[in-house]
Amino acid sequence: MGGDQVEEAVAGCVAVLRQAVDRDWAAVKAAGLEWSCHETAVHVADDLVAYAANLAGRAQNAYVPFELNLDTGTDNAGLLHVVETTGALLAAAVRTAPPGARAFHPYPFRSADRVGFAAMGVAEVLLHTHDMARALDLAYEPPAELAESVLAWLFPHVQPGPAPWPTLLWATGRGELPGRAPVTEWRWRNNPVITAERVTLTGIRPAAADDLRLGGTGGFDWIEGGPYEGTRAACSHMMKAYEAGVHRPEFGVFALVRPEDGRAVGGAGFHGVPDEEGRVEIGYDLVPGARGNGYATEAVRALTGWALAREDVDVVLLAIEHDNAPSQAVATRAGFTRATVEEERTARDDHDMDAGLRLYVHRG
């Protein structure tokens, strides 16, 4: 997901709408919206340039304070030129932004990276082109790869369907999907980011997790020897949850990235969502070359604080091998204490914890 995909989406939009350039777009309401087709096209252009501005300007806490206004008398052909131009601006902003750059977007974690802005731009274009095309009685279906990418980058909470475009339409309240209830409210989700002292915990999206489990980099710049096998295994488990429709991105897998050089040194994350008792288990691993620097302690401490700040988490657990003294030291430095004999017995009997593991506990 990047500048090429933004340009591809915009080109498809313009090609379809150009067929109705002689129609009165202001007199036709876009399907499913309160806006006219003219207003919807302006909205698309406004979002594209706003995303470009926020990313290029590294906006924090609010959008860059400006709004797109067309010159009086701009016709439909001129409006499509504006859509093309704002799409080109977003594509350029995405291509030139550093990998770790983030800027303001309100939902749900108050920021997005360059991939997130590209995906949001593509989503706006695909969905609103659909709305306008339906109202203008034009045939429109974007490339399946674009719809699939939008789902994998922005809808990690949505179980993949038999085909990406109908699934994206269903997920945004624009269609039906056999076997699934209608969607009446929806939001896309950018990935969460948790800041520690010397590493940033960057949420791994399903698209990146799929690449990692298959032997790729997930789009991260790893130090030599990375990613380590624990991160790949965690991404494999995460993909199973995504494919089953039970993945929650706030309880997923995170890459540990050093802001100083943008390089990934390890992974950390949750083994699943909190259980009915408010218990959640975390795990981590580091590339061998990054060990012994305190990164693991910082990551575990930050991830634990993130979890315990939530209302649905009361206890954070770490299960560590008996002979893994370095990890036991990490747990202690991060504020965990050894579980009681009874707690360990319960973990083995009721939660299938391996007998060769020791349980460490951190309560809110």
Coordinates of C-alpha atoms in Angstrom, one line a residue:
M1 CA 0.0 0.0 0.0
G2 CA 1.6 3.3 -1.1
G3 CA 1.6 6.0 -3.7
D4 CA 1.1 3.7 -6.6
Q5 CA -2.1 2.4 -5.1
V6 CA -3.4 5.9 -4.4
E7 CA -2.8 6.8 -8.1
E8 CA -4.4 3.6 -9.3
A9 CA -7.6 4.3 -7.2
V10 CA -7.8 7.9 -8.4
A11 CA -7.3 6.9 -12.0
G12 CA -10.2 4.4 -11.7
C13 CA -12.4 7.0 -10.1
V14 CA -11.8 9.6 -12.8
A15 CA -12.2 7.1 -15.7
V16 CA -15.6 6.1 -14.4
L17 CA -17.0 9.5 -13.6
R18 CA -15.7 11.0 -16.8
Q19 CA -18.5 9.0 -18.5
A20 CA -21.0 11.3 -16.8
V21 CA -19.1 14.6 -17.0
D22 CA -22.0 16.2 -18.8
R23 CA -24.6 15.4 -16.1
D24 CA -25.7 17.8 -13.3
W25 CA -23.9 16.2 -10.4
A26 CA -25.3 18.8 -8.0
A27 CA -28.8 17.5 -8.7
V28 CA -28.1 13.8 -8.1
K29 CA -27.7 12.6 -4.5
A30 CA -24.9 10.0 -4.1
A31 CA -26.2 6.6 -3.1
G32 CA -26.5 6.1 0.6
L33 CA -25.3 9.7 1.4
E34 CA -26.8 13.0 2.2
W35 CA -24.4 14.7 -0.2
S36 CA -24.9 15.3 -3.9
C37 CA -22.5 13.7 -6.3
H38 CA -20.8 17.1 -6.7
E39 CA -20.4 17.4 -2.9
T40 CA -19.1 13.9 -2.7
A41 CA -16.4 14.4 -5.3
V42 CA -15.4 17.6 -3.5
H43 CA -15.2 15.6 -0.2
V44 CA -12.9 13.0 -1.8
A45 CA -10.6 15.7 -3.1
D46 CA -10.7 17.5 0.3
D47 CA -9.8 14.3 2.1
L48 CA -6.9 13.5 -0.3
V49 CA -5.3 16.9 0.2
A50 CA -6.0 16.9 3.9
Y51 CA -4.2 13.5 4.3
A52 CA -1.3 14.8 2.2
A53 CA -1.0 18.0 4.3
N54 CA -1.2 16.2 7.6
L55 CA 1.4 13.6 6.6
A56 CA 3.8 16.1 4.9
G57 CA 3.4 18.7 7.7
R58 CA 3.6 16.0 10.5
A59 CA 0.4 17.4 12.0
Q60 CA 0.0 16.7 15.7
N61 CA -3.3 16.7 17.7
A62 CA -5.4 18.2 14.9
Y63 CA -5.7 18.5 11.2
V64 CA -3.8 21.2 9.4
P65 CA -6.2 24.2 9.6
F66 CA -7.3 24.7 6.0
E67 CA -10.1 23.6 3.7
L68 CA -10.4 22.9 0.0
N69 CA -12.6 25.4 -1.9
L70 CA -13.3 25.3 -5.7
D71 CA -13.2 28.4 -7.8
T72 CA -16.7 29.7 -8.7
G73 CA -17.9 28.1 -11.9
T74 CA -15.7 25.0 -11.8
D75 CA -17.4 22.3 -13.9
N76 CA -17.3 18.6 -13.5
A77 CA -14.3 18.2 -15.7
G78 CA -12.5 20.7 -13.6
L79 CA -13.6 18.9 -10.4
L80 CA -12.1 15.7 -11.7
H81 CA -8.9 17.5 -12.4
V82 CA -8.9 18.6 -8.8
V83 CA -9.4 15.0 -7.7
E84 CA -6.5 13.9 -9.9
T85 CA -4.3 16.6 -8.5
T86 CA -5.1 16.0 -4.8
G87 CA -4.5 12.3 -5.4
A88 CA -1.1 13.1 -6.9
L89 CA -0.3 15.2 -3.8
L90 CA -1.1 12.4 -1.4
A91 CA 0.9 9.9 -3.5
A92 CA 3.9 12.2 -3.4
A93 CA 3.5 12.8 0.4
V94 CA 3.4 9.0 1.0
R95 CA 6.4 8.3 -1.2
T96 CA 8.6 11.0 0.4
A97 CA 7.6 10.4 4.1
P98 CA 10.1 8.4 6.2
P99 CA 8.9 4.9 7.2
G100 CA 8.3 5.8 10.8
A101 CA 6.7 9.2 10.3
R102 CA 3.2 9.6 11.9
A103 CA 0.7 12.4 11.8
F104 CA -2.7 13.2 13.2
H105 CA -5.8 11.2 12.4
P106 CA -8.5 11.0 15.0
Y107 CA -9.5 7.3 14.9
P108 CA -8.8 5.3 16.8
F109 CA -5.3 5.9 18.2
R110 CA -4.9 9.6 17.2
S111 CA -2.3 9.0 14.5
A112 CA -1.5 7.2 11.2
D113 CA 1.7 6.4 9.3
R114 CA 2.4 6.8 5.6
V115 CA 0.8 3.4 4.8
G116 CA -2.2 4.3 6.9
F117 CA -2.7 7.6 5.0
A118 CA -2.3 5.9 1.7
A119 CA -4.9 3.2 2.7
M120 CA -7.3 5.9 4.0
G121 CA -7.0 7.8 0.7
V122 CA -7.6 4.7 -1.3
A123 CA -10.6 3.8 0.9
E124 CA -12.2 7.2 0.4
V125 CA -11.8 7.0 -3.4
L126 CA -13.1 3.4 -3.8
L127 CA -16.1 3.8 -1.5
H128 CA -17.2 7.2 -2.7
T129 CA -16.7 6.4 -6.3
H130 CA -19.0 3.5 -5.7
D131 CA -21.6 5.9 -4.1
M132 CA -21.4 8.3 -7.1
A133 CA -21.3 5.6 -9.7
R134 CA -24.5 4.0 -8.4
A135 CA -26.3 7.3 -8.3
L136 CA -25.2 8.1 -11.9
D137 CA -26.0 4.5 -13.1
L138 CA -22.4 3.8 -14.0
A139 CA -20.8 0.4 -13.7
Y140 CA -17.9 0.4 -11.2
E141 CA -15.8 -2.3 -9.5
P142 CA -12.2 -1.5 -8.5
P143 CA -9.3 -4.1 -8.8
A144 CA -9.7 -6.8 -6.2
E145 CA -6.1 -6.2 -5.0
L146 CA -7.0 -2.6 -4.0
A147 CA -10.1 -3.7 -2.0
E148 CA -8.1 -6.5 -0.4
S149 CA -5.3 -4.1 0.6
V150 CA -7.8 -1.7 2.2
L151 CA -9.2 -4.5 4.2
A152 CA -5.9 -5.8 5.3
W153 CA -4.5 -2.4 6.3
L154 CA -7.6 -0.6 7.7
F155 CA -10.1 -3.3 8.7
P156 CA -8.0 -5.8 10.8
H157 CA -11.2 -6.5 12.9
V158 CA -13.1 -7.7 9.8
Q159 CA -13.0 -11.3 8.9
P160 CA -12.0 -11.7 5.2
G161 CA -14.8 -12.7 3.0
P162 CA -15.0 -14.8 -0.2
A163 CA -14.2 -11.8 -2.4
P164 CA -12.6 -8.5 -1.2
W165 CA -14.8 -5.9 -2.9
P166 CA -18.2 -7.2 -1.6
T167 CA -16.6 -7.7 1.8
L168 CA -15.4 -4.1 1.9
L169 CA -18.8 -2.8 0.8
W170 CA -20.5 -5.0 3.5
A171 CA -17.9 -3.8 6.1
T172 CA -18.8 -0.1 5.4
G173 CA -22.6 -0.6 5.4
R174 CA -22.9 -0.6 1.6
G175 CA -24.0 -4.1 0.9
E176 CA -24.9 -7.6 2.2
L177 CA -22.7 -10.6 2.7
P178 CA -24.2 -14.1 3.1
G179 CA -24.1 -15.3 6.6
R180 CA -23.2 -11.9 8.2
A181 CA -25.5 -9.4 9.8
P182 CA -25.9 -6.0 8.2
V183 CA -23.4 -3.3 9.2
T184 CA -25.0 -0.1 10.5
E185 CA -22.0 1.6 12.1
W186 CA -18.4 1.2 11.1
R187 CA -15.0 2.7 11.5
W188 CA -11.6 1.8 10.0
R189 CA -8.7 1.3 12.3
N190 CA -5.1 2.5 12.0
N191 CA -2.5 0.6 13.8
P192 CA -1.7 1.4 17.5
V193 CA 1.7 2.7 18.5
I194 CA 3.1 2.6 22.0
T195 CA 6.1 4.7 23.0
A196 CA 8.8 3.3 25.3
E197 CA 12.1 4.9 26.2
R198 CA 14.3 3.8 23.3
V199 CA 11.9 1.7 21.2
T200 CA 8.5 2.3 19.7
L201 CA 6.1 -0.6 19.7
T202 CA 4.5 -0.4 16.3
G203 CA 1.3 -2.4 15.7
I204 CA 1.7 -5.0 13.0
R205 CA -1.3 -5.0 10.6
P206 CA -2.6 -8.2 9.0
A207 CA -1.0 -7.4 5.6
A208 CA 2.4 -7.1 7.3
A209 CA 1.9 -10.1 9.6
D210 CA 1.1 -12.2 6.5
D211 CA 4.4 -11.2 4.9
L212 CA 6.3 -11.9 8.1
R213 CA 4.8 -15.4 8.6
L214 CA 5.8 -16.2 5.0
G215 CA 9.4 -15.2 5.6
G216 CA 9.3 -11.5 4.6
T217 CA 10.2 -8.3 6.5
G218 CA 6.7 -7.0 7.0
G219 CA 7.9 -3.7 5.6
F220 CA 10.3 -3.2 8.6
D221 CA 14.0 -2.5 8.4
W222 CA 15.4 -5.2 10.7
I223 CA 18.8 -5.3 12.2
E224 CA 21.0 -8.3 11.1
G225 CA 19.4 -11.6 12.1
G226 CA 15.9 -10.3 12.3
P227 CA 13.1 -10.9 12.5
Y228 CA 13.5 -13.7 15.0
E229 CA 11.4 -16.9 14.8
G230 CA 9.2 -15.9 17.8
T231 CA 8.0 -12.8 15.9
R232 CA 7.2 -14.9 12.8
A233 CA 5.3 -17.5 15.0
A234 CA 3.4 -14.7 16.7
C235 CA 2.4 -13.3 13.3
S236 CA 1.2 -16.7 12.2
H237 CA -1.1 -16.9 15.3
M238 CA -2.3 -13.4 14.6
M239 CA -3.2 -14.3 11.0
K240 CA -5.2 -17.2 12.2
A241 CA -7.2 -14.9 14.5
Y242 CA -7.7 -12.4 11.6
E243 CA -8.9 -15.1 9.3
A244 CA -11.3 -16.4 11.9
G245 CA -12.6 -12.8 12.5
V246 CA -11.6 -12.6 16.2
H247 CA -8.5 -10.4 15.8
R248 CA -8.4 -7.2 17.8
P249 CA -5.5 -4.9 16.8
E250 CA -5.0 -3.5 20.2
F251 CA -4.2 -7.0 21.4
G252 CA -2.0 -8.0 18.5
V253 CA 1.7 -8.1 17.7
F254 CA 4.0 -5.1 17.8
A255 CA 7.4 -4.6 16.1
L256 CA 10.0 -2.9 18.4
V257 CA 11.5 -0.1 16.3
R258 CA 14.4 2.2 17.4
P259 CA 13.4 5.8 16.6
E260 CA 17.0 6.8 16.3
D261 CA 17.6 4.7 13.1
G262 CA 14.2 3.3 12.2
R263 CA 15.4 -0.3 12.6
A264 CA 13.4 -3.1 14.1
V265 CA 15.1 -5.1 16.9
G266 CA 12.3 -7.5 18.0
G267 CA 8.7 -8.2 18.5
A268 CA 6.2 -8.2 21.4
G269 CA 2.5 -8.6 21.8
F270 CA -0.4 -10.4 23.3
H271 CA -1.3 -14.1 23.0
G272 CA -5.0 -13.1 22.6
V273 CA -7.7 -10.9 24.0
P274 CA -8.4 -10.7 27.7
D275 CA -10.4 -13.6 29.2
E276 CA -13.5 -13.2 31.3
E277 CA -11.4 -12.7 34.4
G278 CA -9.5 -9.7 32.8
R279 CA -6.3 -11.7 32.3
V280 CA -4.1 -11.2 29.3
E281 CA -0.8 -12.9 28.5
I282 CA 2.1 -11.2 26.7
G283 CA 5.3 -12.4 25.1
Y284 CA 8.3 -11.0 23.3
D285 CA 11.5 -11.8 21.5
L286 CA 14.5 -9.9 20.4
V287 CA 16.9 -10.3 17.5
P288 CA 20.1 -11.8 19.1
G289 CA 22.2 -8.7 18.2
A290 CA 19.8 -6.5 20.2
R291 CA 19.8 -8.5 23.5
G292 CA 21.4 -7.2 26.6
N293 CA 20.5 -3.6 26.0
G294 CA 17.3 -3.3 28.1
Y295 CA 15.0 -3.1 25.1
A296 CA 13.0 -6.1 26.3
T297 CA 12.4 -4.5 29.7
E298 CA 11.2 -1.3 28.2
A299 CA 8.9 -3.0 25.8
V300 CA 7.4 -5.3 28.4
R301 CA 6.9 -2.4 30.8
A302 CA 5.2 -0.2 28.1
L303 CA 3.0 -3.0 26.8
T304 CA 1.9 -3.9 30.3
G305 CA 1.1 -0.3 31.1
W306 CA -0.9 0.0 27.9
A307 CA -2.9 -3.1 28.8
L308 CA -3.6 -2.2 32.5
A309 CA -4.8 1.3 31.5
R310 CA -7.8 -0.4 29.8
E311 CA -11.0 -1.3 31.6
D312 CA -11.0 -4.8 30.3
V313 CA -7.6 -5.8 31.7
D314 CA -6.9 -6.5 35.4
V315 CA -3.9 -8.8 35.2
V316 CA -1.0 -9.2 32.8
L317 CA 0.8 -12.5 32.7
L318 CA 4.2 -13.7 31.4
A319 CA 5.0 -17.4 31.1
I320 CA 8.7 -18.1 31.0
E321 CA 10.8 -21.3 30.8
H322 CA 12.4 -22.5 34.0
D323 CA 15.9 -22.1 32.7
N324 CA 15.4 -18.8 31.0
A325 CA 17.1 -16.6 33.6
P326 CA 17.4 -13.5 31.4
S327 CA 13.7 -13.4 30.7
Q328 CA 12.9 -13.9 34.3
A329 CA 15.1 -10.9 35.1
V330 CA 13.2 -8.9 32.4
A331 CA 9.9 -9.8 34.1
T332 CA 11.2 -8.7 37.5
R333 CA 12.6 -5.4 36.2
A334 CA 9.3 -4.7 34.4
G335 CA 7.4 -5.0 37.7
F336 CA 6.2 -8.6 37.5
T337 CA 6.2 -10.9 40.5
R338 CA 6.3 -14.7 40.6
A339 CA 2.8 -16.2 40.7
T340 CA 1.8 -18.2 43.7
V341 CA 1.8 -22.0 43.7
E342 CA -2.0 -22.0 43.5
E343 CA -2.0 -19.5 40.6
E344 CA 0.5 -21.7 38.7
R345 CA -1.5 -24.8 39.4
T346 CA -4.7 -23.0 38.1
A347 CA -2.8 -21.8 35.0
R348 CA -1.8 -25.4 34.2
D349 CA -5.1 -27.1 35.0
D350 CA -7.5 -24.5 33.7
H351 CA -5.5 -22.6 31.0
D352 CA -3.2 -25.3 29.6
M353 CA 0.0 -23.7 30.7
D354 CA 3.0 -26.0 30.0
A355 CA 4.5 -27.6 33.1
G356 CA 7.9 -26.4 32.1
L357 CA 7.0 -22.7 32.5
R358 CA 7.0 -20.3 35.4
L359 CA 4.2 -17.8 35.6
Y360 CA 4.8 -14.1 36.4
V361 CA 2.0 -11.7 37.3
H362 CA 1.5 -7.9 37.1
R363 CA -1.8 -6.5 38.5
G364 CA -3.3 -3.1 37.9

